[in-house]
Amino acid sequence: MVVVVGAGFAGVEAAWALASRGVPVRLFEMRPNVPTPAHTTDYFAELVCSNSLKSNADTSPAGQLKNEMRALGSVVLDIAAQHRVPGGEALCVDREAFGQAITHALSSHPLITIERAEFTPDACTAFLNSGQKVILATGPLTSPDLAAWLAQITGRANLYFYDAVSPTVDAASLNRDVVFAQSRYDKGEGDDYLNCPFDKEEYFAFVEALVSAERVPIRAFEAGGKRDATQDELEGPFLEKIKYFSGCTPIEAIAEKGPRSLAFGNFKPMGLTDPRSGRRPYAALQLRPENKEKTLYSLVACQNRLKWGEQKRVFQMVPGMEKAEFVRYGVIHRNTYVEAPKVLDPILQMTDVPNLFITGQLTGVEGYVESAAMGILTGLHVARLLNGQSIEQPPRSTAYGSLMAHLADDTPREFAPMNINWGLFPEIELKDKSLRREQKLHAAKAGLQDWLERLGS
Ligand SMILES: Cc1cc2nc3c(=O)[nH]c(=O)nc-3n(C[C@H](O)[C@H](O)[C@H](O)COP(=O)(O)OP(=O)(O)OC[C@H]3O[C@@H](n4cnc5c(N)ncnc54)[C@H](O)[C@@H]3O)c2cc1C
């Protein structure tokens, strides 16, 4: 028997993957007895916000990930297909019918026992001490006691309570005629950082656009305030919490302090020389590699809570980023996740706590689909361990291999949750963007075939 905790996207998939392979499961879900600040029903795999499971198109990263999930027997995608509503290329579902059907499917599986109760650290310790395997799939809103325990066993620095991440761009979309590689004062690895140099006029135009851009409203639970509090009332406590948990202030709040504050802070140009002019720029936005392959770069110190369309508009005003493709936008919100490269092994087991597995968004992926995908993978690995079969890792070329590469990449960086995107797939040296993507998909499909053969499915 395996204990799965949390019947969200990852938990239902992990439980289903185990039960489909003959392993009995005890699935704990605390709702409706104990609520989370965002869920409103007692359904499993509740869609807390949008009803979209992203693109279904075969030619997109999310579509490829879905193909791989279907090949492994995804219950979420199976039920989503039965309750699909029009949404263009996106797989959108009737949330009520989807929630009911998935809850029914799990509850009626003969090998799955449902326990509607909050899973506590004591319960976890007891199961582990008795030699059981436990899979934690408690998601971004993990209950406070369990989160505090996780912080304790991972070391406080390796558990996040808030996401405060800067946008990330695809390296291939940067204008290399403008952007230059140089580490400040030429210290460090030399070309680790890329720099986007502003002249005075460009800088002030950017700041003006930044401070006037539309922001995502703060939710009361994120600031610890009453539900009916106004945005102004929430602002102060929210900024304090962000500063306390993430050590940062959103870039738009810094820019509001004075038009030159970024030029003296986040965008200071000291130690940089623009090779086009041979001089120090007025200000510079730095970009830092997000992965070993340097296919993705994050914007240094650009944590923000602008709406996504606004981020694109404003950050494309940065010299060299006119055509930047954003693979992830900046967000600042409540989110619990571990520093996967430091605390998880290649099968998502905690390196220091044998038999304790972490899956779903808690690992550092983001989104309904990515979390569900991780749940299937963990269920598959654990089932194979218990059934005496070999562990077969997804090839690097697959969408699964790409997500796993993100979770294992120990490049010094701000580890932050990631959606599946083109930049995570292994680089293909081709100038033409559509050819490059075609080749990436081709490699992913070949990798999937190879993986399925090794799995014997
Ligand atoms: C406000 C908000 C809006 C979002 N909007 C979107 C969106 O539009 N699109 C998108 O793709 N993603 C969105 N996300 C992210 C998405 O919700 C997650 O990626 C996904 O749900 C994560 O799946 P999971 O299984 O890891 O966690 P969840 O789906 O959150 O499931 C975790 C489950 O664990 C349960 N649980 C927690 N602690 C305990 C405990 N101690 N004992 C027992 N049960 C417990 C919870 O009740 C929950 O059911 C949003 C997240 C939030 C918070």
Coordinates of C-alpha atoms and ligand atoms in Angstrom, one line a residue:
M1 CA 0.0 0.0 0.0
V2 CA 1.2 3.5 -0.8
V3 CA -0.1 6.7 0.9
V4 CA -0.8 9.6 -1.4
V5 CA -1.5 13.0 0.2
G6 CA -3.6 15.6 -1.6
A7 CA -6.2 14.8 -4.3
G8 CA -5.3 17.6 -6.5
F9 CA -4.0 17.2 -10.1
A10 CA -0.9 15.4 -9.0
G11 CA -2.4 13.3 -6.3
V12 CA -5.2 11.9 -8.4
E13 CA -2.7 11.0 -11.2
A14 CA -0.2 9.4 -8.8
A15 CA -3.0 7.4 -7.1
W16 CA -4.4 6.3 -10.5
A17 CA -1.0 5.3 -11.9
L18 CA -0.3 3.2 -8.8
A19 CA -3.8 1.6 -8.7
S20 CA -3.7 0.9 -12.5
R21 CA -0.5 -1.1 -11.9
G22 CA -2.0 -3.1 -9.1
V23 CA -0.8 -1.2 -6.1
P24 CA -3.4 -0.3 -3.4
V25 CA -3.5 3.4 -2.4
R26 CA -4.7 5.3 0.6
L27 CA -5.5 8.8 -0.7
F28 CA -5.8 11.6 1.9
E29 CA -7.7 14.8 1.0
M30 CA -8.4 17.4 3.7
R31 CA -11.2 19.3 1.8
P32 CA -14.0 19.9 2.6
N33 CA -13.2 19.4 6.3
V34 CA -10.3 21.7 6.2
P35 CA -10.4 24.3 3.4
T36 CA -7.6 26.0 1.5
P37 CA -7.6 29.7 0.8
A38 CA -8.4 29.1 -3.0
H39 CA -10.4 25.9 -3.4
T40 CA -14.2 26.3 -3.2
T41 CA -15.5 22.7 -3.7
D42 CA -14.9 19.2 -2.4
Y43 CA -14.0 17.9 -5.9
F44 CA -10.7 16.2 -6.6
A45 CA -8.4 18.0 -9.1
E46 CA -10.3 21.3 -8.6
L47 CA -9.5 23.9 -11.2
V48 CA -9.0 26.8 -8.8
C49 CA -9.0 29.4 -11.6
S50 CA -9.1 29.0 -15.4
N51 CA -10.9 26.0 -16.9
S52 CA -8.2 25.6 -19.5
L53 CA -5.7 22.7 -19.6
K54 CA -3.6 24.6 -22.2
S55 CA -3.0 23.8 -25.7
N56 CA -4.0 20.4 -27.1
A57 CA -2.1 21.1 -30.4
D58 CA 0.3 18.4 -31.3
T59 CA 2.8 21.1 -32.4
S60 CA 3.1 22.8 -29.0
P61 CA 5.1 21.9 -25.8
A62 CA 1.9 21.5 -23.8
G63 CA 0.5 19.3 -26.6
Q64 CA 3.6 17.1 -26.6
L65 CA 3.5 16.8 -22.8
K66 CA -0.2 15.7 -23.1
N67 CA 0.7 13.1 -25.7
E68 CA 3.3 11.6 -23.3
M69 CA 0.8 11.7 -20.4
R70 CA -1.9 9.9 -22.5
A71 CA 0.7 7.3 -23.4
L72 CA 1.2 6.6 -19.7
G73 CA -2.6 6.5 -18.9
S74 CA -3.5 9.9 -17.7
V75 CA -6.9 9.9 -15.9
V76 CA -7.1 13.8 -15.9
L77 CA -6.8 14.0 -19.7
D78 CA -9.1 11.1 -20.2
I79 CA -11.9 12.7 -18.1
A80 CA -11.1 16.2 -19.6
A81 CA -11.7 14.8 -23.1
Q82 CA -15.1 13.5 -22.0
H83 CA -16.1 17.0 -20.6
R84 CA -14.4 19.2 -23.1
V85 CA -16.0 22.6 -24.0
P86 CA -15.1 24.8 -26.9
G87 CA -11.8 26.6 -26.4
G88 CA -10.1 26.7 -29.7
E89 CA -6.7 24.9 -29.6
A90 CA -6.9 24.8 -25.8
L91 CA -8.3 21.8 -23.9
C92 CA -11.1 23.5 -21.9
V93 CA -13.4 21.7 -19.6
D94 CA -16.8 22.0 -18.0
R95 CA -15.4 22.5 -14.5
E96 CA -18.4 21.1 -12.6
A97 CA -18.8 18.0 -14.8
F98 CA -15.0 17.4 -14.8
G99 CA -14.8 17.8 -11.0
Q100 CA -17.7 15.4 -10.4
A101 CA -16.4 12.8 -12.9
I102 CA -12.8 12.7 -11.6
T103 CA -14.0 12.5 -8.0
H104 CA -16.3 9.6 -8.9
A105 CA -13.6 7.8 -10.9
L106 CA -11.1 7.8 -8.0
S107 CA -13.7 7.1 -5.3
S108 CA -15.0 4.0 -7.2
H109 CA -11.6 2.5 -8.0
P110 CA -11.4 -0.8 -6.0
L111 CA -7.7 -0.3 -5.1
I112 CA -8.1 3.3 -3.9
T113 CA -9.3 4.1 -0.4
I114 CA -10.3 7.7 0.2
E115 CA -9.7 9.4 3.6
R116 CA -11.2 12.9 3.9
A117 CA -8.8 14.2 6.6
E118 CA -5.9 16.6 7.0
F119 CA -2.6 14.7 6.8
T120 CA -0.4 15.7 9.7
P121 CA 3.4 15.5 10.2
D122 CA 2.8 12.9 12.9
A123 CA 0.8 10.7 10.5
C124 CA 3.6 11.1 8.0
T125 CA 6.3 10.1 10.4
A126 CA 4.2 7.1 11.6
F127 CA 3.7 5.8 8.0
L128 CA 7.4 6.3 7.2
N129 CA 8.5 4.6 10.4
S130 CA 6.4 1.6 9.5
G131 CA 8.2 1.3 6.2
Q132 CA 5.4 2.7 4.0
K133 CA 6.0 4.9 1.0
V134 CA 4.4 8.3 1.2
I135 CA 3.8 10.6 -1.8
L136 CA 3.2 14.3 -0.9
A137 CA 1.1 16.0 -3.5
T138 CA -0.3 18.8 -1.4
G139 CA 0.4 21.6 -3.9
P140 CA 0.9 25.3 -3.7
L141 CA -1.4 25.7 -0.7
T142 CA -0.1 22.9 1.4
S143 CA -1.7 23.0 4.9
P144 CA 0.4 25.1 7.4
D145 CA 1.4 22.3 9.7
L146 CA 2.7 20.1 6.9
A147 CA 4.4 23.1 5.3
A148 CA 6.2 23.9 8.5
W149 CA 7.3 20.3 8.9
L150 CA 8.6 20.3 5.3
A151 CA 10.5 23.5 6.0
Q152 CA 12.1 21.8 9.0
I153 CA 13.1 18.6 7.2
T154 CA 14.3 20.3 4.0
G155 CA 16.1 23.1 5.9
R156 CA 14.1 26.4 5.9
A157 CA 16.1 27.8 2.9
N158 CA 15.0 24.9 0.7
L159 CA 11.2 25.5 1.0
Y160 CA 9.5 28.4 -0.6
F161 CA 6.2 30.0 0.7
Y162 CA 5.9 32.6 -2.0
D163 CA 6.9 32.8 -5.6
A164 CA 8.6 36.0 -6.5
V165 CA 10.0 35.3 -9.9
S166 CA 11.3 37.5 -12.7
P167 CA 10.2 36.9 -16.2
T168 CA 12.2 34.4 -18.3
V169 CA 12.9 34.7 -22.0
D170 CA 13.9 32.3 -24.8
A171 CA 17.6 33.1 -25.5
A172 CA 17.1 32.7 -29.3
S173 CA 14.7 35.6 -29.3
L174 CA 17.2 38.2 -28.0
N175 CA 18.7 40.8 -30.3
R176 CA 22.4 40.0 -30.1
D177 CA 23.3 43.1 -32.0
V178 CA 22.3 45.1 -28.9
V179 CA 22.6 42.7 -26.0
F180 CA 26.1 42.0 -24.9
A181 CA 27.8 39.4 -22.7
Q182 CA 29.8 40.7 -19.8
S183 CA 29.9 40.0 -16.0
R184 CA 30.1 43.2 -14.0
Y185 CA 33.8 44.4 -13.8
D186 CA 34.6 41.2 -15.8
K187 CA 34.4 39.2 -12.6
G188 CA 33.2 35.6 -12.6
E189 CA 32.6 33.4 -15.6
G190 CA 33.0 36.3 -18.1
D191 CA 30.0 35.8 -20.3
D192 CA 27.6 34.4 -17.7
Y193 CA 25.5 37.6 -17.8
L194 CA 23.9 39.2 -20.8
N195 CA 23.2 43.0 -20.6
C196 CA 20.6 45.1 -22.2
P197 CA 22.0 48.7 -22.3
F198 CA 19.6 51.7 -22.0
D199 CA 20.4 55.2 -23.0
K200 CA 18.8 58.0 -20.9
E201 CA 15.7 58.5 -23.1
E202 CA 15.0 54.7 -23.4
Y203 CA 15.4 54.3 -19.6
F204 CA 12.9 57.0 -18.6
A205 CA 10.4 55.8 -21.2
F206 CA 10.7 52.3 -19.7
V207 CA 10.2 53.6 -16.1
E208 CA 7.1 55.6 -17.1
A209 CA 5.6 52.6 -18.8
L210 CA 6.5 50.3 -15.8
V211 CA 4.9 52.4 -13.1
S212 CA 1.7 53.0 -15.1
A213 CA 1.2 49.4 -16.2
E214 CA -1.8 47.4 -15.0
R215 CA -1.1 45.1 -12.0
V216 CA -2.6 41.8 -10.9
P217 CA -4.9 42.5 -7.9
I218 CA -3.6 41.2 -4.5
R219 CA -5.8 38.5 -3.0
A220 CA -6.8 38.8 0.6
F221 CA -5.4 35.5 1.6
E222 CA -2.0 36.3 0.1
A223 CA -1.7 39.4 2.3
G224 CA -3.3 37.8 5.3
G225 CA -6.2 40.3 5.2
K226 CA -10.0 40.2 5.4
R227 CA -11.8 39.2 2.2
D228 CA -13.4 42.6 1.8
A229 CA -10.2 44.6 2.3
T230 CA -9.5 47.1 -0.5
Q231 CA -6.3 46.8 -2.6
D232 CA -4.8 49.8 -0.8
E233 CA -5.4 48.1 2.6
L234 CA -3.8 44.9 1.3
E235 CA -0.8 46.6 -0.4
G236 CA 1.3 47.3 2.7
P237 CA 0.9 43.8 4.4
F238 CA 1.5 42.1 1.0
L239 CA 4.8 43.9 0.4
E240 CA 5.9 43.2 3.9
K241 CA 5.2 39.4 3.5
I242 CA 7.0 39.3 0.1
K243 CA 10.0 41.1 1.6
Y244 CA 10.0 38.7 4.6
F245 CA 9.7 35.5 2.6
S246 CA 11.5 36.4 -0.6
G247 CA 13.8 39.3 0.4
C248 CA 12.6 41.4 -2.6
T249 CA 10.3 44.3 -3.5
P250 CA 8.4 44.2 -6.8
I251 CA 10.3 46.2 -9.4
E252 CA 7.3 48.6 -10.1
A253 CA 7.2 49.5 -6.4
I254 CA 10.9 50.4 -6.5
A255 CA 10.4 52.4 -9.6
E256 CA 7.6 54.3 -7.9
K257 CA 10.0 55.6 -5.3
G258 CA 11.6 57.9 -7.8
P259 CA 12.3 57.8 -11.6
R260 CA 16.1 57.2 -11.1
S261 CA 15.8 54.5 -8.4
L262 CA 16.2 51.6 -10.8
A263 CA 19.3 53.3 -12.4
F264 CA 20.9 53.3 -8.9
G265 CA 19.6 49.9 -8.0
N266 CA 18.3 47.0 -10.0
F267 CA 19.6 48.4 -13.3
K268 CA 22.9 50.0 -12.1
P269 CA 25.4 50.1 -15.0
M270 CA 28.6 50.0 -12.9
G271 CA 31.4 47.8 -14.2
L272 CA 29.7 47.4 -17.7
T273 CA 30.9 48.7 -21.0
D274 CA 28.6 48.7 -24.1
P275 CA 30.8 47.3 -26.9
R276 CA 28.9 49.4 -29.5
S277 CA 29.8 52.8 -27.8
G278 CA 32.8 51.7 -25.7
R279 CA 31.1 53.5 -22.8
R280 CA 29.1 52.7 -19.7
P281 CA 25.4 52.7 -20.5
Y282 CA 23.0 54.9 -18.6
A283 CA 21.4 51.9 -17.1
A284 CA 21.4 48.1 -17.9
L285 CA 19.0 45.3 -17.3
Q286 CA 21.0 42.1 -16.7
L287 CA 20.0 38.6 -17.9
R288 CA 21.1 35.5 -16.1
P289 CA 21.2 31.9 -17.6
E290 CA 18.3 29.8 -16.3
N291 CA 19.8 26.4 -17.3
K292 CA 23.1 24.8 -18.1
E293 CA 22.4 24.9 -21.9
K294 CA 21.8 28.7 -21.7
T295 CA 18.7 28.4 -23.8
L296 CA 16.7 30.4 -21.2
Y297 CA 17.6 33.7 -19.5
S298 CA 15.8 35.3 -16.6
L299 CA 15.6 39.1 -16.1
V300 CA 17.7 39.9 -13.0
A301 CA 15.7 41.6 -10.2
C302 CA 12.6 42.1 -12.2
Q303 CA 10.1 40.4 -9.9
N304 CA 6.8 42.1 -10.6
R305 CA 3.1 41.7 -10.4
L306 CA 2.1 43.3 -13.7
K307 CA -0.6 41.6 -15.8
W308 CA 1.0 39.3 -18.4
G309 CA 0.2 41.3 -21.5
E310 CA 1.5 44.4 -19.7
Q311 CA 4.8 42.6 -18.9
K312 CA 5.3 41.7 -22.5
R313 CA 4.5 45.3 -23.6
V314 CA 6.8 47.0 -21.0
F315 CA 9.8 44.6 -21.0
Q316 CA 9.8 44.6 -24.8
M317 CA 10.7 48.3 -24.5
V318 CA 14.1 47.2 -23.1
P319 CA 16.8 47.6 -25.7
G320 CA 17.6 44.2 -27.2
M321 CA 14.4 42.6 -26.0
E322 CA 12.1 44.1 -28.7
K323 CA 11.1 40.6 -29.9
A324 CA 11.7 38.7 -26.7
E325 CA 9.6 35.6 -26.3
F326 CA 8.5 35.1 -22.7
V327 CA 8.5 31.5 -21.6
R328 CA 7.4 32.5 -18.1
Y329 CA 6.1 35.8 -16.8
G330 CA 7.0 37.3 -13.5
V331 CA 4.7 36.5 -10.7
I332 CA 4.5 37.2 -7.0
H333 CA 2.0 35.0 -5.3
R334 CA 1.5 32.5 -2.5
N335 CA 3.1 29.2 -3.5
T336 CA 4.7 26.3 -1.6
Y337 CA 7.5 24.3 -3.3
V338 CA 10.8 22.7 -2.5
E339 CA 14.2 23.6 -4.0
A340 CA 14.1 20.4 -6.0
P341 CA 17.7 20.3 -7.3
K342 CA 18.9 20.3 -3.7
V343 CA 16.4 18.0 -1.9
L344 CA 15.0 15.6 -4.5
D345 CA 16.7 12.6 -6.2
P346 CA 16.0 11.6 -9.8
I347 CA 12.8 9.7 -8.8
L348 CA 11.5 12.7 -6.8
Q349 CA 12.3 11.0 -3.5
M350 CA 13.7 13.3 -0.7
T351 CA 17.4 12.6 -0.6
D352 CA 17.5 12.8 3.2
V353 CA 14.2 11.0 3.9
P354 CA 13.9 7.6 2.2
N355 CA 10.4 6.6 1.1
L356 CA 9.1 10.2 1.1
F357 CA 8.3 11.3 -2.4
I358 CA 7.2 14.8 -3.5
T359 CA 5.2 15.4 -6.6
G360 CA 3.0 18.0 -8.4
Q361 CA 3.6 21.7 -8.0
L362 CA 5.4 21.1 -4.8
T363 CA 8.4 19.9 -6.8
G364 CA 8.8 23.2 -8.7
V365 CA 6.7 22.7 -11.8
E366 CA 3.7 25.0 -12.4
G367 CA 0.2 24.5 -13.8
Y368 CA -2.6 22.0 -13.7
V369 CA -1.1 19.9 -16.6
E370 CA 2.5 19.9 -15.5
S371 CA 1.5 19.0 -11.9
A372 CA -0.7 16.2 -13.2
A373 CA 2.2 15.0 -15.4
M374 CA 4.5 14.8 -12.4
G375 CA 1.9 12.8 -10.5
I376 CA 1.8 10.2 -13.2
L377 CA 5.6 9.9 -13.2
T378 CA 5.9 9.5 -9.5
G379 CA 3.1 6.9 -9.4
L380 CA 4.8 5.1 -12.2
H381 CA 8.3 5.1 -10.5
V382 CA 6.8 4.0 -7.2
A383 CA 4.7 1.2 -8.8
R384 CA 7.8 -0.1 -10.6
L385 CA 9.8 -0.1 -7.4
L386 CA 7.1 -2.1 -5.6
N387 CA 6.6 -4.4 -8.5
G388 CA 10.3 -5.2 -8.7
Q389 CA 10.8 -3.6 -12.1
S390 CA 13.6 -1.4 -13.2
I391 CA 13.3 2.4 -13.0
E392 CA 13.2 3.8 -16.5
Q393 CA 13.8 7.6 -16.7
P394 CA 12.2 9.6 -19.5
P395 CA 14.7 10.5 -22.3
R396 CA 16.0 14.1 -22.1
S397 CA 14.4 14.9 -25.5
T398 CA 10.9 14.3 -24.2
A399 CA 8.7 16.9 -22.5
Y400 CA 8.9 14.8 -19.4
G401 CA 12.7 14.7 -19.7
S402 CA 12.6 18.5 -20.1
L403 CA 10.6 19.1 -16.9
M404 CA 12.9 16.7 -15.0
A405 CA 16.0 18.5 -16.4
H406 CA 14.6 21.7 -14.9
L407 CA 14.1 20.0 -11.5
A408 CA 17.6 18.5 -11.5
D409 CA 19.5 21.6 -12.8
D410 CA 21.7 22.8 -10.0
T411 CA 23.0 25.9 -11.9
P412 CA 23.3 28.7 -9.3
R413 CA 20.0 30.5 -9.9
E414 CA 16.8 31.5 -8.2
F415 CA 15.0 28.2 -8.5
A416 CA 11.5 28.9 -9.5
P417 CA 8.5 26.9 -10.8
M418 CA 8.3 26.4 -14.5
N419 CA 5.6 25.5 -17.1
I420 CA 6.6 23.3 -20.0
N421 CA 8.0 25.5 -22.8
W422 CA 10.2 25.4 -25.9
G423 CA 13.3 26.6 -24.0
L424 CA 13.3 23.5 -21.7
F425 CA 13.7 21.1 -24.6
P426 CA 17.3 20.4 -25.6
E427 CA 18.7 23.0 -27.9
I428 CA 18.9 22.3 -31.7
E429 CA 21.5 24.4 -33.6
L430 CA 19.2 25.8 -36.3
K431 CA 18.6 29.4 -37.1
D432 CA 15.1 29.0 -38.4
K433 CA 12.6 29.0 -35.5
S434 CA 9.9 26.8 -36.9
L435 CA 12.5 24.2 -38.2
R436 CA 14.1 24.3 -34.8
R437 CA 10.8 23.6 -33.0
E438 CA 9.9 20.9 -35.5
Q439 CA 13.2 19.1 -34.8
K440 CA 12.6 19.4 -31.0
L441 CA 9.2 17.8 -31.4
H442 CA 10.6 15.1 -33.6
A443 CA 13.3 14.3 -31.1
A444 CA 10.7 14.3 -28.3
K445 CA 8.4 11.8 -30.2
A446 CA 11.3 9.5 -30.9
G447 CA 12.3 9.7 -27.2
L448 CA 8.8 8.8 -26.2
Q449 CA 8.8 5.7 -28.4
D450 CA 12.1 4.6 -26.9
W451 CA 10.8 5.2 -23.3
L452 CA 7.6 3.3 -23.9
E453 CA 9.5 0.4 -25.2
R454 CA 11.8 0.3 -22.2
L455 CA 8.7 0.5 -20.0
G456 CA 7.2 -2.4 -21.8
S457 CA 4.0 -0.5 -22.6
Ligands
LIG1 C1 -5.1 31.1 -6.9 C2 -4.5 30.2 -7.9 C3 -4.8 30.3 -9.2 C4 -4.3 29.4 -10.2 N1 -4.6 29.5 -11.5 C5 -4.1 28.6 -12.4 C6 -4.6 28.6 -13.7 O1 -5.4 29.4 -14.1 N2 -4.0 27.6 -14.6 C7 -3.2 26.7 -14.2 O2 -2.7 25.8 -15.0 N3 -2.7 26.6 -12.9 C8 -3.2 27.6 -12.0 N4 -2.8 27.5 -10.7 C9 -1.8 26.5 -10.3 C10 -2.6 25.2 -10.1 O3 -3.6 25.3 -9.2 C11 -1.6 24.2 -9.7 O4 -0.5 24.1 -10.7 C12 -2.1 22.8 -9.6 O5 -3.4 22.8 -9.0 C13 -1.1 22.0 -8.7 O6 -1.5 20.7 -8.6 P1 -1.1 19.9 -7.3 O7 -1.8 18.6 -7.4 O8 0.3 20.0 -7.1 O9 -1.8 20.8 -6.1 P2 -3.4 21.0 -5.9 O10 -4.2 20.8 -7.2 O11 -3.5 22.3 -5.2 O12 -3.8 19.9 -4.9 C14 -3.3 19.8 -3.6 C15 -4.4 19.1 -2.8 O13 -3.8 18.8 -1.5 C16 -4.8 19.1 -0.5 N5 -4.0 19.3 0.7 C17 -3.1 20.3 1.1 N6 -2.6 20.0 2.3 C18 -3.1 18.8 2.7 C19 -3.0 18.0 3.9 N7 -2.2 18.4 4.9 N8 -3.7 16.9 4.0 C20 -4.6 16.5 3.0 N9 -4.8 17.2 1.9 C21 -4.0 18.4 1.7 C22 -5.5 20.3 -1.0 O14 -6.8 20.5 -0.4 C23 -5.6 20.0 -2.5 O15 -6.7 19.4 -2.9 C24 -3.4 28.4 -9.7 C25 -3.0 28.3 -8.4 C26 -3.6 29.2 -7.4 C27 -3.2 29.0 -6.0

